[in-house]
PDB file of C-alpha atoms and ligand atoms in Angstrom:
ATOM      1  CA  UNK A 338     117.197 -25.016  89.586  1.00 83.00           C
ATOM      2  CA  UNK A 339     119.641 -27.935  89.276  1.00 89.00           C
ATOM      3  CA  UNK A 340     119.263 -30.641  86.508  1.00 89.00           C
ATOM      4  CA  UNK A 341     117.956 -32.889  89.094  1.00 89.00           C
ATOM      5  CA  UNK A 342     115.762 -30.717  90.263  1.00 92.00           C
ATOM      6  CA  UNK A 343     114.354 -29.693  86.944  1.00 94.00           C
ATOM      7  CA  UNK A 344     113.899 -33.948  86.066  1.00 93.00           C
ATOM      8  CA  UNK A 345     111.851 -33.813  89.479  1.00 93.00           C
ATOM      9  CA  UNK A 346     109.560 -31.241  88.554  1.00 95.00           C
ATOM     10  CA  UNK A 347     108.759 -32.725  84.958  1.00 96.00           C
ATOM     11  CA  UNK A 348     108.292 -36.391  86.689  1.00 97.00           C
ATOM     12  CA  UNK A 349     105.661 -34.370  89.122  1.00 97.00           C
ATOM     13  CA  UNK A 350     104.008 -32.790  86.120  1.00 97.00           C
ATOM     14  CA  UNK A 351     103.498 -35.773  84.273  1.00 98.00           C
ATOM     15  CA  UNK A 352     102.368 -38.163  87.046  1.00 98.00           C
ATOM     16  CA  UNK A 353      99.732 -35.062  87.521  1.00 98.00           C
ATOM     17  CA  UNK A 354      99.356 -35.170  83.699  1.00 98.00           C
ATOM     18  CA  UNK A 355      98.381 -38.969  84.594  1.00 98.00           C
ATOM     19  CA  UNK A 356      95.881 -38.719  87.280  1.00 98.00           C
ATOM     20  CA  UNK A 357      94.003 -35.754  85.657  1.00 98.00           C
ATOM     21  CA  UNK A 358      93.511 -38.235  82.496  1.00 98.00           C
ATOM     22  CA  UNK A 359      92.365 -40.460  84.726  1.00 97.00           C
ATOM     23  CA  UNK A 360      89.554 -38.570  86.303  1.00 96.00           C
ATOM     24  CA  UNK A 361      91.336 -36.720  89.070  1.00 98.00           C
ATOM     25  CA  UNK A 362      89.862 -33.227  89.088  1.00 97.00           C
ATOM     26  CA  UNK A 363      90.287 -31.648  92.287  1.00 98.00           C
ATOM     27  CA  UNK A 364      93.083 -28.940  92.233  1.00 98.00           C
ATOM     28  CA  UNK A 365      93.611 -28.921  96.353  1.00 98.00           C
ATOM     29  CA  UNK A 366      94.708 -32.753  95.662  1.00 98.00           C
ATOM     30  CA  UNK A 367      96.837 -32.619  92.542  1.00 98.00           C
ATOM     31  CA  UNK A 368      98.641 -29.919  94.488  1.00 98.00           C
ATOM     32  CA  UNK A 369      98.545 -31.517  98.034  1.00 98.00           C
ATOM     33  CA  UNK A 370      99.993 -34.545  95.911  1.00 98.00           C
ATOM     34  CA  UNK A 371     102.534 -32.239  93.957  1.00 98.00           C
ATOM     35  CA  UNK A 372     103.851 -30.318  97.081  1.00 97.00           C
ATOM     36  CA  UNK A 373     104.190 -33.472  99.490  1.00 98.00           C
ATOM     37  CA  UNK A 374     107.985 -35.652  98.456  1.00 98.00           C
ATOM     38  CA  UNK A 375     106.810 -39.033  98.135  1.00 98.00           C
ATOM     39  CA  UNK A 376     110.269 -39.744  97.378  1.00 96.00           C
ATOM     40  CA  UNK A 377     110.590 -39.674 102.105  1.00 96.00           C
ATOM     41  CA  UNK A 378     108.011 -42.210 102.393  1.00 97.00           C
ATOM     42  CA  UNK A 379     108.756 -45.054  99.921  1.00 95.00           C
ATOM     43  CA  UNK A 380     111.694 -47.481 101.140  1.00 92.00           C
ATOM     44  CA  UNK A 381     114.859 -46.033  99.651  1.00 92.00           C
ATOM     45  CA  UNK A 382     115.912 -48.344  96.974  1.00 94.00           C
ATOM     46  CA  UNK A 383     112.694 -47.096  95.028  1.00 95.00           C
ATOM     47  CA  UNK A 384     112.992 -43.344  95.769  1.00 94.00           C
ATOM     48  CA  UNK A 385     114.061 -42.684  91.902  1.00 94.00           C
ATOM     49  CA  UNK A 386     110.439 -44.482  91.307  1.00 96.00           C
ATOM     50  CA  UNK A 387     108.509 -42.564  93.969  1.00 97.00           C
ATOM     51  CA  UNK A 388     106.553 -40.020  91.346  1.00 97.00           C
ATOM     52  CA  UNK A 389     105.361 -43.474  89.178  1.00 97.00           C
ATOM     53  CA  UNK A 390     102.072 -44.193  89.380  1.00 97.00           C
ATOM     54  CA  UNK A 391     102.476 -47.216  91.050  1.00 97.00           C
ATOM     55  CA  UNK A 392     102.106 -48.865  94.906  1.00 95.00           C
ATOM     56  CA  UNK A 393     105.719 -48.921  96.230  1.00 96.00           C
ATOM     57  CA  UNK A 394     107.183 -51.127  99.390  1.00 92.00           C
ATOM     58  CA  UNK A 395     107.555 -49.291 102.351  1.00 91.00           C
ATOM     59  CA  UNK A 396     108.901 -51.909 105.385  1.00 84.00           C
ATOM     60  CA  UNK A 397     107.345 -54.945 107.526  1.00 83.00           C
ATOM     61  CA  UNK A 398     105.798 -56.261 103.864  1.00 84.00           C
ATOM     62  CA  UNK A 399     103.361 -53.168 103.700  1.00 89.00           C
ATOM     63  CA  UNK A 400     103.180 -50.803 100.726  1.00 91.00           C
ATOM     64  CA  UNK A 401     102.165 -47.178 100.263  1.00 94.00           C
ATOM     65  CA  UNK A 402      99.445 -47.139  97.840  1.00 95.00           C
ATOM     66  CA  UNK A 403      99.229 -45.955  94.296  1.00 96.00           C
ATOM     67  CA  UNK A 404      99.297 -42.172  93.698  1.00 98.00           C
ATOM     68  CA  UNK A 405      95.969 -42.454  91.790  1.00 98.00           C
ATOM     69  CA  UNK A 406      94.103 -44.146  94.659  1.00 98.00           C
ATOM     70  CA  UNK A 407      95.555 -41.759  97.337  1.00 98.00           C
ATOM     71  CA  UNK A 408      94.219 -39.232  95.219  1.00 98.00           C
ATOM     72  CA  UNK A 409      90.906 -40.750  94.350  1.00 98.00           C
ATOM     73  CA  UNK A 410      90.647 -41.811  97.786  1.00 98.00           C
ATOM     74  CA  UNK A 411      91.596 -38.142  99.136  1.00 98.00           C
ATOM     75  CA  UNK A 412      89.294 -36.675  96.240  1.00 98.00           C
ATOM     76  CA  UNK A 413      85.654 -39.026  97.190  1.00 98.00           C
ATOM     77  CA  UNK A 414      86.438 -37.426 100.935  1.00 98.00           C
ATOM     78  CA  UNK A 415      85.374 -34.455  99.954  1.00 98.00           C
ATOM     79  CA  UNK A 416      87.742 -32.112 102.569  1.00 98.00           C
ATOM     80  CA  UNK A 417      87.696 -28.813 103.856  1.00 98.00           C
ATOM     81  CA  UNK A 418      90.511 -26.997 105.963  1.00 98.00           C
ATOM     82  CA  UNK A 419      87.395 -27.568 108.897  1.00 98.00           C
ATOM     83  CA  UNK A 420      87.499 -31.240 108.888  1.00 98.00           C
ATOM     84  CA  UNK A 421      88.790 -33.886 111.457  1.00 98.00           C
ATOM     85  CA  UNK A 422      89.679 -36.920 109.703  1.00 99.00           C
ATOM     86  CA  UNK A 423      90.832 -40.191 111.199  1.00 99.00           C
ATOM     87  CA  UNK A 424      92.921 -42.561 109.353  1.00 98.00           C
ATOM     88  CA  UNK A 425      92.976 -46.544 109.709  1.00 98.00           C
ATOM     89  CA  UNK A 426      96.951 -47.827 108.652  1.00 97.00           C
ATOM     90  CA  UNK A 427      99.476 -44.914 108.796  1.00 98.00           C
ATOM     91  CA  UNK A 428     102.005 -47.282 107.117  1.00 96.00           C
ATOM     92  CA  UNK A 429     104.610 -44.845 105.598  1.00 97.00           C
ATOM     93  CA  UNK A 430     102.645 -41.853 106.514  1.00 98.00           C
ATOM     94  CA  UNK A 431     102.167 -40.232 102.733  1.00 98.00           C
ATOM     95  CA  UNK A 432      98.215 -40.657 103.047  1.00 98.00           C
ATOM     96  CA  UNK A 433      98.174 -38.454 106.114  1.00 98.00           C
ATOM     97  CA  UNK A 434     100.412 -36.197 105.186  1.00 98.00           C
ATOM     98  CA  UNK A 435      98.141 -35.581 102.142  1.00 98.00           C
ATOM     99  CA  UNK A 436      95.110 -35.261 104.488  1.00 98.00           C
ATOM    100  CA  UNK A 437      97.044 -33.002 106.453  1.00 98.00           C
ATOM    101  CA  UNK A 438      97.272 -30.337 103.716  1.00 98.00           C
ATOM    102  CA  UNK A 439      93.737 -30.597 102.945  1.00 98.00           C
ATOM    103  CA  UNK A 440      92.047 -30.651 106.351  1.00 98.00           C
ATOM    104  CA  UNK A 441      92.004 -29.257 109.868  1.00 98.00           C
ATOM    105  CA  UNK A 442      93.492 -32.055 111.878  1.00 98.00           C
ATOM    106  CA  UNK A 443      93.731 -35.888 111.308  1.00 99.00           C
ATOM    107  CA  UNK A 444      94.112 -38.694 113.950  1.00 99.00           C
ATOM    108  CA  UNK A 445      95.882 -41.879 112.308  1.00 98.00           C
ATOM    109  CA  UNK A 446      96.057 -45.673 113.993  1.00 98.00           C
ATOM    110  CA  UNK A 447      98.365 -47.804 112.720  1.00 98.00           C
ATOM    111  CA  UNK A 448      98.993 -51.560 114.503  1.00 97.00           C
ATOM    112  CA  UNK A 449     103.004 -51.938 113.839  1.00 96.00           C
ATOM    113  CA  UNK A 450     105.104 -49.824 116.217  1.00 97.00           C
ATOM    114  CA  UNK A 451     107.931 -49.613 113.767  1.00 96.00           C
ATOM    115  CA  UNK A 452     106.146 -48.373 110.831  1.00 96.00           C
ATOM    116  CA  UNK A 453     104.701 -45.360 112.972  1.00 97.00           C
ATOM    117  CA  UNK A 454     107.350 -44.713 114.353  1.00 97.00           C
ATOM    118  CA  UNK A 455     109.041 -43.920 111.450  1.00 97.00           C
ATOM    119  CA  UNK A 456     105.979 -42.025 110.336  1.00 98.00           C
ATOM    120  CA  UNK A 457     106.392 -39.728 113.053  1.00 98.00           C
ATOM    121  CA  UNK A 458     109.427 -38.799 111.674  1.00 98.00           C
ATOM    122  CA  UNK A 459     108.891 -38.471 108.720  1.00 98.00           C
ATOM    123  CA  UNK A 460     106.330 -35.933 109.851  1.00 98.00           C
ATOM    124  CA  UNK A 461     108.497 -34.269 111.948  1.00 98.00           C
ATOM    125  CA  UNK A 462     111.022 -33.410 109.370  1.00 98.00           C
ATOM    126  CA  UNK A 463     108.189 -31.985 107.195  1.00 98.00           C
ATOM    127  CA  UNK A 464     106.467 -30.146 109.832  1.00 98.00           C
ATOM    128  CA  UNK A 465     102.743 -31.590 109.573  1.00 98.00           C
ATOM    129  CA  UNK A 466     102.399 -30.863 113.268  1.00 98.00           C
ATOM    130  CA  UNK A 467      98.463 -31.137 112.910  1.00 98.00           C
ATOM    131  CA  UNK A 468      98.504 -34.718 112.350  1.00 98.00           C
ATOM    132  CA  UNK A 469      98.131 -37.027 115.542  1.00 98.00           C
ATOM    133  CA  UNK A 470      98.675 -40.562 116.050  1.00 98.00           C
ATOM    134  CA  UNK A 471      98.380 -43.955 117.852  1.00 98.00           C
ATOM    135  CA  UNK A 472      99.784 -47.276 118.162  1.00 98.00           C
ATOM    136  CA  UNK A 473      96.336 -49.206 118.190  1.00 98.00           C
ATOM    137  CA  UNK A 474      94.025 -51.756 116.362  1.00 98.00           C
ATOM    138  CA  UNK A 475      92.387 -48.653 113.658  1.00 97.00           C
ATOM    139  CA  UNK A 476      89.533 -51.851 114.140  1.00 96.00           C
ATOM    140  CA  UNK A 477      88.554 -50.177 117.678  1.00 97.00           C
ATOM    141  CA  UNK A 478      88.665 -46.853 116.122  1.00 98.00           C
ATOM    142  CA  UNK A 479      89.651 -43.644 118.594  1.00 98.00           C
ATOM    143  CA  UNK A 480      86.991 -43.555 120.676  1.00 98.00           C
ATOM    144  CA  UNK A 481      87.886 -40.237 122.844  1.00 98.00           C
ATOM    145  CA  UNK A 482      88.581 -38.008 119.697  1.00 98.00           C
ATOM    146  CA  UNK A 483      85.004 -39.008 117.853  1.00 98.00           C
ATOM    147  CA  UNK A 484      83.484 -37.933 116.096  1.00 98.00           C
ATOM    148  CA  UNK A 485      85.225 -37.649 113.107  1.00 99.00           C
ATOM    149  CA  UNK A 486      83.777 -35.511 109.867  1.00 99.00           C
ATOM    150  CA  UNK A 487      85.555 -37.901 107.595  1.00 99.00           C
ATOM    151  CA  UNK A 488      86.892 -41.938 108.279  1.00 99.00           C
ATOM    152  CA  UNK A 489      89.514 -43.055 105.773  1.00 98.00           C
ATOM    153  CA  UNK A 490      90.747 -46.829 105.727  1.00 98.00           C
ATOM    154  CA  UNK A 491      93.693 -47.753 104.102  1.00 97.00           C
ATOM    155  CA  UNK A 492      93.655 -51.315 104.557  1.00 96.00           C
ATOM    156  CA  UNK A 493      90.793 -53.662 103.854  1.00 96.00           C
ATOM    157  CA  UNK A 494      88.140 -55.046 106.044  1.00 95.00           C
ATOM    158  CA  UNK A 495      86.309 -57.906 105.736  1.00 94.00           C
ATOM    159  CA  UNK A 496      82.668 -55.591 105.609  1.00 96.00           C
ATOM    160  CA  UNK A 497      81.994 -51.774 106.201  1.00 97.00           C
ATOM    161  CA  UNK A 498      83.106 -51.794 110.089  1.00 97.00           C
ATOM    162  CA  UNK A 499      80.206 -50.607 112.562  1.00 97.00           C
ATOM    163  CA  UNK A 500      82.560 -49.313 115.162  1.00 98.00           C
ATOM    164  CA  UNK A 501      83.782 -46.583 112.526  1.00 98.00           C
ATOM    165  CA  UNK A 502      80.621 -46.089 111.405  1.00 98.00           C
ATOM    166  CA  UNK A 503      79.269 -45.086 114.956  1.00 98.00           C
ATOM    167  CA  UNK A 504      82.907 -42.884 115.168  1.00 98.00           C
ATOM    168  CA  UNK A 505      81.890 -41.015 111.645  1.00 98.00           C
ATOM    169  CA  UNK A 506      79.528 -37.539 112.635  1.00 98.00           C
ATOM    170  CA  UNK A 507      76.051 -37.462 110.452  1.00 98.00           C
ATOM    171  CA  UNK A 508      76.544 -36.601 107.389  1.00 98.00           C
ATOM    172  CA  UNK A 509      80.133 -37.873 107.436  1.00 98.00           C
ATOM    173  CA  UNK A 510      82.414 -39.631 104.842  1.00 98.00           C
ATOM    174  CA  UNK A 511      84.029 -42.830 104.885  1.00 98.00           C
ATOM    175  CA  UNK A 512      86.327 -44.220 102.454  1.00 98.00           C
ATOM    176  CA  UNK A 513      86.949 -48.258 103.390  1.00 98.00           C
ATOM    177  CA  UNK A 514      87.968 -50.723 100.799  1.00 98.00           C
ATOM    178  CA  UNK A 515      85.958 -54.103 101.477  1.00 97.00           C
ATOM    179  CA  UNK A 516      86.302 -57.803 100.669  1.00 95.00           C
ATOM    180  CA  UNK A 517      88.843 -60.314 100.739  1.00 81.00           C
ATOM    181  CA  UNK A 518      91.889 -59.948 100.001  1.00 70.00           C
ATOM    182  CA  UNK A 519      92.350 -62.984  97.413  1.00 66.00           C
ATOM    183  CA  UNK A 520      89.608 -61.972  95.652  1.00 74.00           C
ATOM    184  CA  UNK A 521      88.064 -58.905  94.481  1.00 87.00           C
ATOM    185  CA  UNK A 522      87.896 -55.822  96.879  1.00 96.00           C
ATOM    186  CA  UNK A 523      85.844 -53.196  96.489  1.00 97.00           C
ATOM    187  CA  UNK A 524      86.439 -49.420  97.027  1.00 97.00           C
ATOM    188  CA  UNK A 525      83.251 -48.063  98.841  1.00 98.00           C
ATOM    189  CA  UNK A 526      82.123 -44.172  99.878  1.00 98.00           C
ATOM    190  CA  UNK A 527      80.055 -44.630 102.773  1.00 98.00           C
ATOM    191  CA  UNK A 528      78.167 -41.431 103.990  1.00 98.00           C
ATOM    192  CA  UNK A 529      76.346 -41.481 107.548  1.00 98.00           C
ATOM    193  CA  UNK A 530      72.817 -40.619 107.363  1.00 98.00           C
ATOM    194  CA  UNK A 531      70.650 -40.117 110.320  1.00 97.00           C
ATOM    195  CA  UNK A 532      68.617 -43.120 110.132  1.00 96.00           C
ATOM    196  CA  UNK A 533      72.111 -45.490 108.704  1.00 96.00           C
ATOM    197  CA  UNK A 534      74.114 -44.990 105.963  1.00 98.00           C
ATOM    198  CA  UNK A 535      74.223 -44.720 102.250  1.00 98.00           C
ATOM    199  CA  UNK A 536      76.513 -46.791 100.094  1.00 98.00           C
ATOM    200  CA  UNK A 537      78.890 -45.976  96.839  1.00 98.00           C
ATOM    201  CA  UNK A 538      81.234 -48.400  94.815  1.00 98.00           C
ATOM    202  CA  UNK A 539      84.435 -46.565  93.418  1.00 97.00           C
ATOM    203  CA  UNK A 540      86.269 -49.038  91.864  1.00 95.00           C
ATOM    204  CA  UNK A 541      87.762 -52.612  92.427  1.00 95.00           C
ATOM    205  CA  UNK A 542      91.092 -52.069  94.399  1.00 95.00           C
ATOM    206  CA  UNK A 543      93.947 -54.115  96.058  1.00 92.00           C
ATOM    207  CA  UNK A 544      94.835 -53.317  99.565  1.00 93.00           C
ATOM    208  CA  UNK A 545      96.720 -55.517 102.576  1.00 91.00           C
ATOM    209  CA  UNK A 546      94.283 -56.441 104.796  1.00 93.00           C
ATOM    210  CA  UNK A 547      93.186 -55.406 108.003  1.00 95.00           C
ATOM    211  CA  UNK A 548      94.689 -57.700 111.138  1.00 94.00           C
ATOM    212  CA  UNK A 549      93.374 -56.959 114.837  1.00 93.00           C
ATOM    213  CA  UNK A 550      95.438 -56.207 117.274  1.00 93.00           C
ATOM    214  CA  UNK A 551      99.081 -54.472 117.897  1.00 94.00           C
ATOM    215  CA  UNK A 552     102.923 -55.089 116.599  1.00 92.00           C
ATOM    216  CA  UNK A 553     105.322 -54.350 118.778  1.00 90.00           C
ATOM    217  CA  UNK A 554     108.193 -54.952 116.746  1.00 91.00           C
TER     218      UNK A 554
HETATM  219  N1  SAH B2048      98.109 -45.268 104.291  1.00 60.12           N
HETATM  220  C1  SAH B2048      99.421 -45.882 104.142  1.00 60.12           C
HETATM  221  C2  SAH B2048      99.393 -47.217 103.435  1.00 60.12           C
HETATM  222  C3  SAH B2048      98.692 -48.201 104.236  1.00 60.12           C
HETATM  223  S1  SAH B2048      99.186 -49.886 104.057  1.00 60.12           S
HETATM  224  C4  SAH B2048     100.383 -44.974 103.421  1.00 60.12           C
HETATM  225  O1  SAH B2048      99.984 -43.904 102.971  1.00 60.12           O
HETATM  226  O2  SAH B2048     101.556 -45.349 103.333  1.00 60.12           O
HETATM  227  C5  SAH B2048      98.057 -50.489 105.278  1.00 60.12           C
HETATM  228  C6  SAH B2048      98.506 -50.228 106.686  1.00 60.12           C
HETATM  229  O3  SAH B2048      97.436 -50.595 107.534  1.00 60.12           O
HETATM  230  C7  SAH B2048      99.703 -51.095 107.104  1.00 60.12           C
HETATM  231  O4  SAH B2048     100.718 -50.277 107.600  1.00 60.12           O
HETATM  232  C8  SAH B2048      99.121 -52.004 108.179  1.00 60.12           C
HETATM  233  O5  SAH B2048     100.054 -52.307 109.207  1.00 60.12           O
HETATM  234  C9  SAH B2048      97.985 -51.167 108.701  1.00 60.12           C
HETATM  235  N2  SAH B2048      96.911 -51.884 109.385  1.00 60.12           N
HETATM  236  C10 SAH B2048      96.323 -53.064 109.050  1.00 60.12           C
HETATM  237  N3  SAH B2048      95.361 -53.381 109.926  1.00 60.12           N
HETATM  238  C11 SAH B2048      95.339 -52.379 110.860  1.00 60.12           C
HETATM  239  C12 SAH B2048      94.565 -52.134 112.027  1.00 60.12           C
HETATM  240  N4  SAH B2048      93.619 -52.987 112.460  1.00 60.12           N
HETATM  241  N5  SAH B2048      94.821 -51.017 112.722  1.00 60.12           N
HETATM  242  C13 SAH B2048      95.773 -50.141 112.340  1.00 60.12           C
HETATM  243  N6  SAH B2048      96.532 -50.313 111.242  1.00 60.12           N
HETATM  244  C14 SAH B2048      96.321 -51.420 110.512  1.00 60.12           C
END
């Protein structure tokens, strides 16, 4: 291995060091988070920071979340390699590519053309050809591929939203961070029950919010 190489495996160990301190305990995600180069998804001036545990810009004033709420996010989810997930806000693309090591296929929405469109590639180049996605309001869901064993949001909305809850199969998993954006959001695990659905808080989180409808540019 080169120097470089070496530095980039001990900056992987300890950010896994990190997130099993913090309560991360699933070994599918602290390798789906070890194998997958977060280092392609970040915008380039903070590559050298992209195995930091810390939310890094991506483009069009998004960011790509913290490695410790991808993988407590990923972790509450609860996936096998027989799940269909959907995912609300591709941004960069790193959440779905770790979904895509971890389940069987996963739909993502995201609202600005740009940022997908670079997500595509970036998919491309690592060859996650089971992940699928659409230029669409996440809001509205994807009607024609429900439903969906698991529902992750990665933006927040303003209360747990019905249409995804009606997308989500009984017995189903969502992940949706909830509240205003100003002030405190909450991380919730919602699971579909047949009669409605049962409710978790994870933790208080940060996320961009949710808009309606599409970017073109
Ligand atoms: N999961 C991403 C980070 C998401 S940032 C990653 O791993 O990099 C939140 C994303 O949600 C942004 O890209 C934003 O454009 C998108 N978004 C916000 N509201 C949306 C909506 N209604 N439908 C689809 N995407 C939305």
């Amino acid at each position: 291995m080169s120097t470089s190489a070496i530095a980039r495996t001990a900056e992987i160990e300890a950010l896994l060091g990190v997130l099993r301190q913090d309560g991360i305990h699933d070994e599918a995600v602290l390798r789906a988070l070890a194998d997958i180069p977060r280092e392609l998804f970040v915008a380039p001036p903070f590559a050298s920071r992209a195995w930091e545990n810390v939310a890094l810009p991506i483009s069009k004033g998004q960011t790509i979340s913290q490695p410790y709420i991808v993988a407590l996010m990923t972790q509450a989810l609860q996936l096998n390699d027989r799940m269909k997930v959907l995912e609300v806000g591709t941004g960069s693309g790193y959440q779905a590519a770790i979904l895509a090591r971890l389940a069987r296929r996963v739909y993502t929405l995201e609202r600005h053309k740009p940022l997908l469109r670079e997500a595509e590639e970036r998919f491309r180049t690592l060859g996650l050809h089971t992940i699928s996605t659409l230029h669409a309001d996440g809001g509205l869901g994807w009607k024609a591929q429900a439903p969906f064993d698991r529902i992750i949001v990665t933006a927040s909305a303003q209360d747990v939203p019905p249409v995804l809850v009606d997308q989500l199969a009984i017995g189903g998993i969502m992940v949706v961070p909830v509240g205003e954006v100003s002030h405190t959001q909450i991380l919730l695990r919602v699971m579909r029950t047949p009669t409605g659905i049962d409710v978790t808080e994870l933790m208080p989180v940060r996320f961009v919010p949710m808009l309606a409808g599409t970017e073109e540019f």
